[in-house]
């Protein structure tokens, strides 16, 4: 298993272009299945999760060809079965349920099950599909769906699930009649999916608000779409700049997608400057602590930035409290940070962090994607050498992570 070896203590200085958003591209790939015509997704990051999604599309009969950051998707679906192994590998395969059902009116998918950060049930997805007239049976770990009697309907989510919002948009875009979603998730990736589906001929409005309207159309056509920038990757690098000191500029990032983080970093003493699509951060002293940060659905503080924030809070000049409200077991990075000298107490969903001057290098292990990124940030700060094992977790979401950090002045190699 690959690992990073990091010699900490260097400041970060420089600029780089942020990658396209992983969590935007995955539902876009599912959307491309809604038509046999060729679709082109631009600014597509080169990541393990994206490759796995492409493998699933190919297993369903689609043609998927990558040319640099551009991916062409076309061809006809020859199977309605999402393969067990790939579905287990990639939870986002659940998005495909909506697309495959919309095209073939039937689908079979393995129950995706939990993952490193929580149980991650799909009840909101399935309840919504039943509201739309989809017949669903679950046995032997598989979900069997029949959408021949599907009809648009008003849907209310008990919780603003990102994936369920995207899945209903994918399914209802070509369903007979009108579908509405109230209490929809408001993430920018959902607005991106709406823009893309509307380019394909769909009639969807309201993405980015809690109320989405989908007027079913008979069919969709091919389209070309450029993926939005990855706000979580941008936020992770900004916190790398804060934890190391120095000046970095994230080019191509949308400040409007990161208000919650930028507000916290500014209050902690970082100098932040933004224009339309660049974010500049300067940190020239130890940051002030974060009194209380609670992860919330967008536009609240994103759960995907909770782990990097824990690493940053570990070296703040005082005590911080970070509360994880979205996932049940998303503190697996904390025991690893403690090995580096972090002073953190966890009780349920609350992490109380007493900042130390500097962390100490140690051998640690990444347990999940964002937790692994947090351990890299901790290593960049630490005195001495840090070895981060199992970095394949990190490479699921961060393209050229160590190369980009090196270009900013970090001393990090992958072995
Ligand atoms: C998306 O996951 C993202 N993944 C996650 O990013 C992100 O953390 C999450 O949204 C929240 O912002 C992708 O977009 C591919 P949810 P998703 O449905 O859709 C519960 C990363 O690091 N829930 O909004 O799975 C669920 O258990 C990943 O890039 C149900 O109870 O998130 C969780 O507690 C991690 N029933 C909460 O809702 C359901 O049917 C939020 O889940 C669905 C969800």
XYZ file of C-alpha atoms and ligand atoms in Angstrom:
459
model
C 0.000 0.000 0.000
C 1.390 3.432 -0.927
C 2.400 5.903 1.765
C 3.460 9.552 2.043
C 6.683 10.531 3.811
C 6.462 14.129 5.002
C 9.133 16.302 6.604
C 7.112 19.002 8.287
C 7.763 22.644 9.094
C 7.924 24.242 5.617
C 5.724 27.222 4.817
C 3.541 26.943 1.699
C 3.797 29.621 -0.980
C 2.441 29.749 -4.523
C -0.708 29.153 -6.531
C -2.392 26.284 -8.399
C -5.587 25.539 -10.310
C -8.117 23.516 -8.340
C -9.481 20.294 -9.895
C -13.065 19.717 -11.033
C -15.392 18.551 -8.274
C -15.469 14.792 -7.591
C -18.900 15.080 -5.986
C -20.210 16.949 -9.021
C -18.775 14.595 -11.647
C -20.187 11.376 -10.180
C -23.872 12.376 -10.617
C -23.009 13.929 -14.004
C -21.780 10.515 -15.174
C -25.088 9.055 -14.031
C -26.906 11.822 -15.932
C -25.062 10.988 -19.153
C -26.792 7.576 -19.128
C -30.156 9.301 -19.630
C -29.506 9.576 -23.359
C -27.874 7.355 -25.994
C -26.406 10.461 -27.607
C -22.815 11.411 -26.818
C -22.163 13.607 -23.791
C -18.906 15.394 -23.013
C -17.955 16.223 -19.424
C -15.146 18.793 -19.258
C -12.872 19.558 -16.245
C -13.255 15.975 -15.051
C -10.691 15.158 -12.325
C -8.482 12.077 -12.768
C -9.408 10.168 -9.584
C -9.968 6.590 -8.414
C -13.664 7.252 -7.650
C -14.200 8.679 -11.136
C -12.438 5.679 -12.717
C -14.640 3.313 -10.702
C -17.774 5.150 -11.823
C -16.574 4.859 -15.434
C -16.091 1.109 -14.908
C -19.656 0.773 -13.680
C -20.968 2.709 -16.703
C -19.006 0.415 -19.034
C -20.368 -2.665 -17.236
C -23.863 -1.338 -18.038
C -22.958 -1.081 -21.732
C -22.026 2.599 -22.035
C -18.926 3.826 -23.918
C -16.706 5.972 -21.696
C -13.521 7.544 -23.092
C -11.214 9.911 -21.252
C -9.116 12.446 -23.205
C -7.169 14.384 -20.564
C -9.707 16.254 -18.406
C -12.509 15.602 -20.870
C -14.669 12.454 -20.743
C -16.985 11.310 -23.560
C -19.948 9.130 -22.559
C -22.354 7.525 -25.027
C -23.733 4.250 -26.286
C -26.731 2.205 -25.263
C -27.382 0.496 -21.936
C -27.295 -3.278 -22.297
C -27.740 -4.211 -18.650
C -29.902 -2.991 -15.796
C -27.722 -4.673 -13.163
C -25.177 -2.572 -11.261
C -22.383 -5.060 -10.426
C -22.070 -6.060 -6.757
C -18.300 -5.508 -6.439
C -18.346 -2.073 -8.032
C -21.416 -0.974 -6.040
C -19.595 -1.933 -2.851
C -16.487 -0.104 -4.024
C -18.334 3.083 -4.764
C -21.323 4.226 -2.707
C -22.077 6.824 -5.330
C -23.153 3.968 -7.573
C -26.554 4.480 -5.907
C -27.002 7.531 -8.189
C -27.106 5.127 -11.082
C -30.352 3.631 -9.793
C -32.252 6.737 -10.917
C -30.636 6.832 -14.347
C -30.916 3.114 -15.137
C -34.546 3.084 -13.991
C -35.326 6.143 -16.117
C -33.867 4.489 -19.223
C -34.728 0.795 -18.813
C -37.653 1.021 -16.371
C -36.000 -1.663 -14.225
C -32.814 -1.912 -12.170
C -30.969 -4.258 -9.824
C -28.311 -2.972 -7.434
C -26.538 -4.406 -4.421
C -27.402 -2.713 -1.168
C -24.484 -0.233 -0.907
C -24.159 -0.662 2.872
C -22.118 1.474 5.199
C -18.591 2.776 4.823
C -15.800 4.300 6.911
C -17.772 7.346 7.967
C -21.171 5.969 8.856
C -24.100 3.627 8.185
C -25.160 5.649 5.149
C -28.588 4.112 4.625
C -30.562 4.808 1.434
C -34.091 4.931 2.875
C -34.643 8.510 1.671
C -33.738 7.446 -1.893
C -36.041 4.403 -1.815
C -38.965 6.161 -0.107
C -38.828 8.873 -2.779
C -38.750 6.293 -5.560
C -41.841 4.593 -4.092
C -43.608 7.996 -4.044
C -42.851 8.129 -7.785
C -44.563 4.793 -8.314
C -41.449 2.623 -8.490
C -42.044 -0.916 -7.201
C -39.130 -1.952 -4.950
C -38.243 -5.347 -3.502
C -35.201 -6.044 -1.377
C -33.797 -9.524 -0.857
C -30.461 -11.355 -0.644
C -28.709 -7.973 -0.300
C -30.060 -6.719 -3.598
C -32.629 -4.061 -4.482
C -34.962 -4.857 -7.414
C -36.823 -1.903 -8.928
C -39.645 -1.728 -11.499
C -40.495 1.737 -12.836
C -43.013 0.838 -15.551
C -45.784 2.630 -13.600
C -43.628 5.610 -12.638
C -45.400 8.993 -12.428
C -44.243 12.428 -11.223
C -45.278 13.227 -7.653
C -44.704 15.732 -4.795
C -41.882 14.469 -2.545
C -40.805 15.721 0.866
C -37.443 14.693 2.332
C -37.204 14.152 6.101
C -33.539 15.143 5.689
C -31.887 17.128 2.833
C -29.925 14.176 1.447
C -27.488 15.181 -1.331
C -27.538 11.818 -3.079
C -31.295 11.362 -2.770
C -31.894 14.843 -4.241
C -29.655 13.990 -7.202
C -31.196 10.533 -7.634
C -34.745 11.914 -7.799
C -33.672 14.586 -10.314
C -32.134 11.855 -12.489
C -35.199 9.615 -12.271
C -37.904 12.304 -12.597
C -36.322 14.249 -15.491
C -38.062 11.947 -17.998
C -40.960 10.755 -15.818
C -44.528 11.550 -16.897
C -45.860 14.640 -15.071
C -44.535 17.038 -12.456
C -42.254 16.121 -9.577
C -41.400 18.468 -6.722
C -38.856 17.940 -3.964
C -39.268 19.906 -0.747
C -36.453 19.991 1.787
C -34.035 19.260 -1.067
C -30.276 19.457 -0.454
C -28.794 22.792 -1.648
C -25.167 21.853 -2.424
C -23.524 23.520 -5.487
C -23.080 20.057 -7.034
C -26.881 19.818 -7.246
C -27.074 23.110 -9.126
C -24.419 21.699 -11.450
C -26.530 18.614 -12.097
C -29.583 20.794 -12.835
C -27.561 22.902 -15.312
C -26.278 19.807 -17.074
C -29.654 18.043 -17.276
C -31.286 21.243 -18.575
C -28.581 21.449 -21.269
C -29.738 17.923 -22.218
C -33.334 19.191 -22.543
C -34.688 18.628 -19.046
C -36.959 21.160 -17.338
C -35.684 21.494 -13.772
C -35.758 24.615 -11.599
C -34.952 25.429 -7.993
C -31.636 23.582 -7.470
C -29.679 25.403 -4.765
C -32.915 26.098 -2.892
C -34.886 23.697 -0.648
C -37.611 23.407 -3.306
C -36.893 21.795 -6.693
C -39.411 21.380 -9.529
C -38.924 18.783 -12.260
C -41.288 18.830 -15.248
C -40.879 15.460 -16.949
C -39.951 15.486 -20.669
C -40.161 12.620 -23.187
C -36.441 12.316 -23.837
C -33.060 14.000 -23.414
C -30.255 14.656 -25.941
C -26.476 14.793 -25.635
C -24.755 17.855 -24.170
C -21.322 19.207 -23.270
C -20.822 20.493 -19.742
C -17.912 21.814 -17.658
C -17.757 20.513 -14.075
C -17.712 23.077 -11.258
C -14.505 23.404 -9.198
C -13.995 21.166 -6.170
C -14.842 23.284 -3.125
C -13.698 20.603 -0.692
C -10.276 20.251 -2.328
C -9.963 24.048 -2.434
C -10.875 24.253 1.255
C -8.385 21.531 2.147
C -5.516 23.425 0.489
C -6.538 26.680 2.148
C -6.308 24.925 5.514
C -2.915 23.521 4.458
C -1.785 27.117 3.971
C -3.191 28.044 7.364
C -1.529 25.119 9.199
C 1.892 25.681 7.559
C 1.961 29.471 7.308
C 2.785 31.284 4.075
C 0.743 32.621 1.152
C -1.258 30.457 -1.258
C -3.763 31.243 -3.976
C -6.316 28.715 -5.187
C -7.129 29.540 -8.818
C -10.447 28.563 -10.356
C -12.174 28.116 -6.976
C -15.563 29.714 -6.314
C -15.495 31.757 -3.068
C -19.302 31.641 -3.005
C -19.062 27.856 -2.445
C -16.862 28.279 0.658
C -18.427 31.080 2.713
C -18.628 28.971 5.893
C -14.928 27.985 5.806
C -13.638 31.400 4.695
C -15.521 33.045 7.544
C -13.915 30.680 10.099
C -10.402 31.074 8.651
C -10.729 34.849 8.593
C -11.878 34.915 12.240
C -8.911 32.690 13.156
C -6.501 35.343 11.905
C -5.840 34.300 8.302
C -5.800 37.070 5.701
C -8.285 36.130 2.962
C -8.788 37.908 -0.367
C -11.227 36.721 -3.029
C -12.293 37.664 -6.526
C -14.698 35.872 -8.872
C -12.799 32.623 -9.100
C -9.641 32.866 -7.010
C -9.102 32.632 -3.279
C -5.925 34.003 -1.653
C -4.888 33.120 1.913
C -1.979 34.408 3.990
C -1.172 33.046 7.421
C 1.828 34.542 9.173
C 1.223 33.517 12.763
C -0.340 30.739 14.819
C -4.081 30.807 14.189
C -6.673 31.594 16.838
C -8.967 28.671 17.879
C -12.470 27.896 16.586
C -14.845 28.382 19.518
C -17.566 26.193 18.045
C -17.933 24.708 14.557
C -20.907 22.469 13.705
C -21.107 20.599 10.411
C -24.394 21.271 8.626
C -25.979 20.705 5.206
C -24.921 23.367 2.670
C -24.502 26.316 3.063
C -23.458 25.376 6.611
C -19.921 24.212 7.439
C -19.310 21.142 5.240
C -18.815 17.757 6.907
C -16.152 17.001 4.262
C -13.953 19.761 5.753
C -14.413 18.666 9.371
C -11.357 16.412 9.460
C -8.905 18.972 7.972
C -10.329 21.545 10.397
C -9.579 19.191 13.312
C -5.950 19.046 12.168
C -5.800 22.836 11.919
C -7.476 23.313 15.322
C -4.873 20.942 16.837
C -2.232 23.686 16.510
C -4.437 26.729 17.227
C -3.574 29.107 20.059
C -6.360 27.962 22.392
C -9.328 25.572 22.681
C -11.703 24.627 19.845
C -14.934 22.624 19.700
C -15.920 20.800 16.511
C -19.259 18.996 16.257
C -19.986 16.429 13.513
C -23.730 16.392 12.871
C -23.900 14.600 9.519
C -22.129 11.234 9.826
C -21.934 8.881 12.811
C -18.296 7.769 12.697
C -16.370 10.570 11.056
C -13.708 11.083 13.775
C -11.392 8.195 12.813
C -8.586 10.678 12.099
C -8.521 11.839 15.734
C -6.657 8.877 17.318
C -4.042 9.327 14.576
C -3.728 13.057 15.334
C -3.307 12.210 19.030
C -0.316 10.006 18.093
C 1.224 13.251 16.763
C 0.738 15.033 20.068
C -2.678 16.568 19.409
C -4.718 17.098 22.590
C -8.276 16.083 21.664
C -11.136 14.606 23.674
C -14.114 13.114 21.792
C -17.504 12.586 23.349
C -20.164 11.369 20.898
C -20.304 13.849 18.017
C -18.222 16.492 19.836
C -14.431 16.906 19.584
C -12.817 19.254 22.133
C -9.351 20.301 20.959
C -6.688 22.068 23.039
C -4.235 23.560 20.533
C -0.502 22.775 20.881
C 2.411 24.836 19.513
C 3.402 22.202 16.967
C 2.624 18.539 16.293
C 5.276 15.791 16.344
C 6.042 13.553 13.375
C 4.746 9.948 13.726
C 3.772 6.881 11.698
C -0.024 7.041 11.163
C -2.696 5.551 8.899
C -5.421 7.104 6.750
C -8.830 5.547 7.507
C -10.974 7.450 4.991
C -10.727 10.101 2.297
C -11.032 13.379 4.200
C -9.491 11.995 7.396
C -6.454 10.976 5.351
C -6.157 14.496 3.947
C -6.289 15.819 7.501
C -3.338 13.596 8.483
C -1.307 15.007 5.578
C -2.000 18.542 6.807
C -0.912 17.498 10.301
C 2.314 16.042 8.872
C 3.025 19.290 6.992
C 2.906 21.127 10.323
C 4.694 18.541 12.476
C 8.291 18.721 13.704
C 10.218 15.838 12.161
C 9.059 13.103 9.798
C 5.519 11.760 9.429
C 4.616 8.590 7.545
C 0.991 8.408 6.386
C -0.001 4.848 5.386
C -2.866 3.727 3.115
C -2.919 6.924 1.071
C -5.146 5.260 -1.548
C -7.989 6.645 0.550
C -6.707 10.160 -0.097
C -6.184 9.590 -3.802
C -9.894 8.825 -4.200
C -10.558 12.562 -3.971
C -7.335 14.580 -4.337
C -5.722 14.635 -7.785
C -1.874 14.924 -7.748
C -2.033 15.728 -4.045
C 1.632 15.341 -3.129
C 2.853 16.904 -6.389
C 0.709 19.998 -5.849
C 1.841 20.307 -2.224
C 5.479 19.968 -3.373
C 4.929 22.744 -5.912
C 3.830 24.947 -3.003
C 6.993 24.170 -1.004
C 6.040 21.096 1.038
C 8.559 18.303 1.626
C 6.414 15.252 0.785
C 7.070 12.146 -1.297
C 4.911 9.119 -2.140
C 6.509 5.645 -1.839
C -22.627 13.273 -0.410
O -22.825 11.991 0.174
C -21.140 13.384 -0.688
N -20.735 12.348 -1.630
C -20.357 13.225 0.619
O -18.972 13.407 0.310
C -20.799 14.317 1.590
O -20.124 14.149 2.811
C -22.311 14.227 1.801
O -22.989 14.311 0.517
C -22.833 15.354 2.698
O -22.513 16.584 2.155
C -20.986 12.530 -2.946
O -21.566 13.521 -3.360
C -20.502 11.459 -3.876
P -26.270 12.490 2.155
P -24.328 11.403 0.354
O -27.210 11.599 1.438
O -25.150 11.767 -0.808
C -28.109 10.232 5.887
C -16.674 12.899 0.353
O -15.860 12.872 1.286
N -28.961 9.562 4.889
O -26.517 13.962 2.139
O -24.210 9.986 0.716
C -26.657 9.772 5.767
O -26.458 8.578 6.481
C -18.066 12.311 0.537
O -16.455 13.410 -0.779
C -29.985 8.738 5.341
O -30.185 8.568 6.544
O -24.787 12.249 1.642
C -25.901 10.921 6.378
O -25.935 10.805 7.786
C -18.239 11.667 1.895
N -30.768 8.116 4.420
C -26.728 12.135 5.951
O -28.034 11.631 5.613
C -30.571 8.271 3.070
O -31.340 7.686 2.274
C -26.160 12.873 4.749
O -26.142 11.973 3.670
C -29.520 9.104 2.624
C -28.727 9.745 3.553
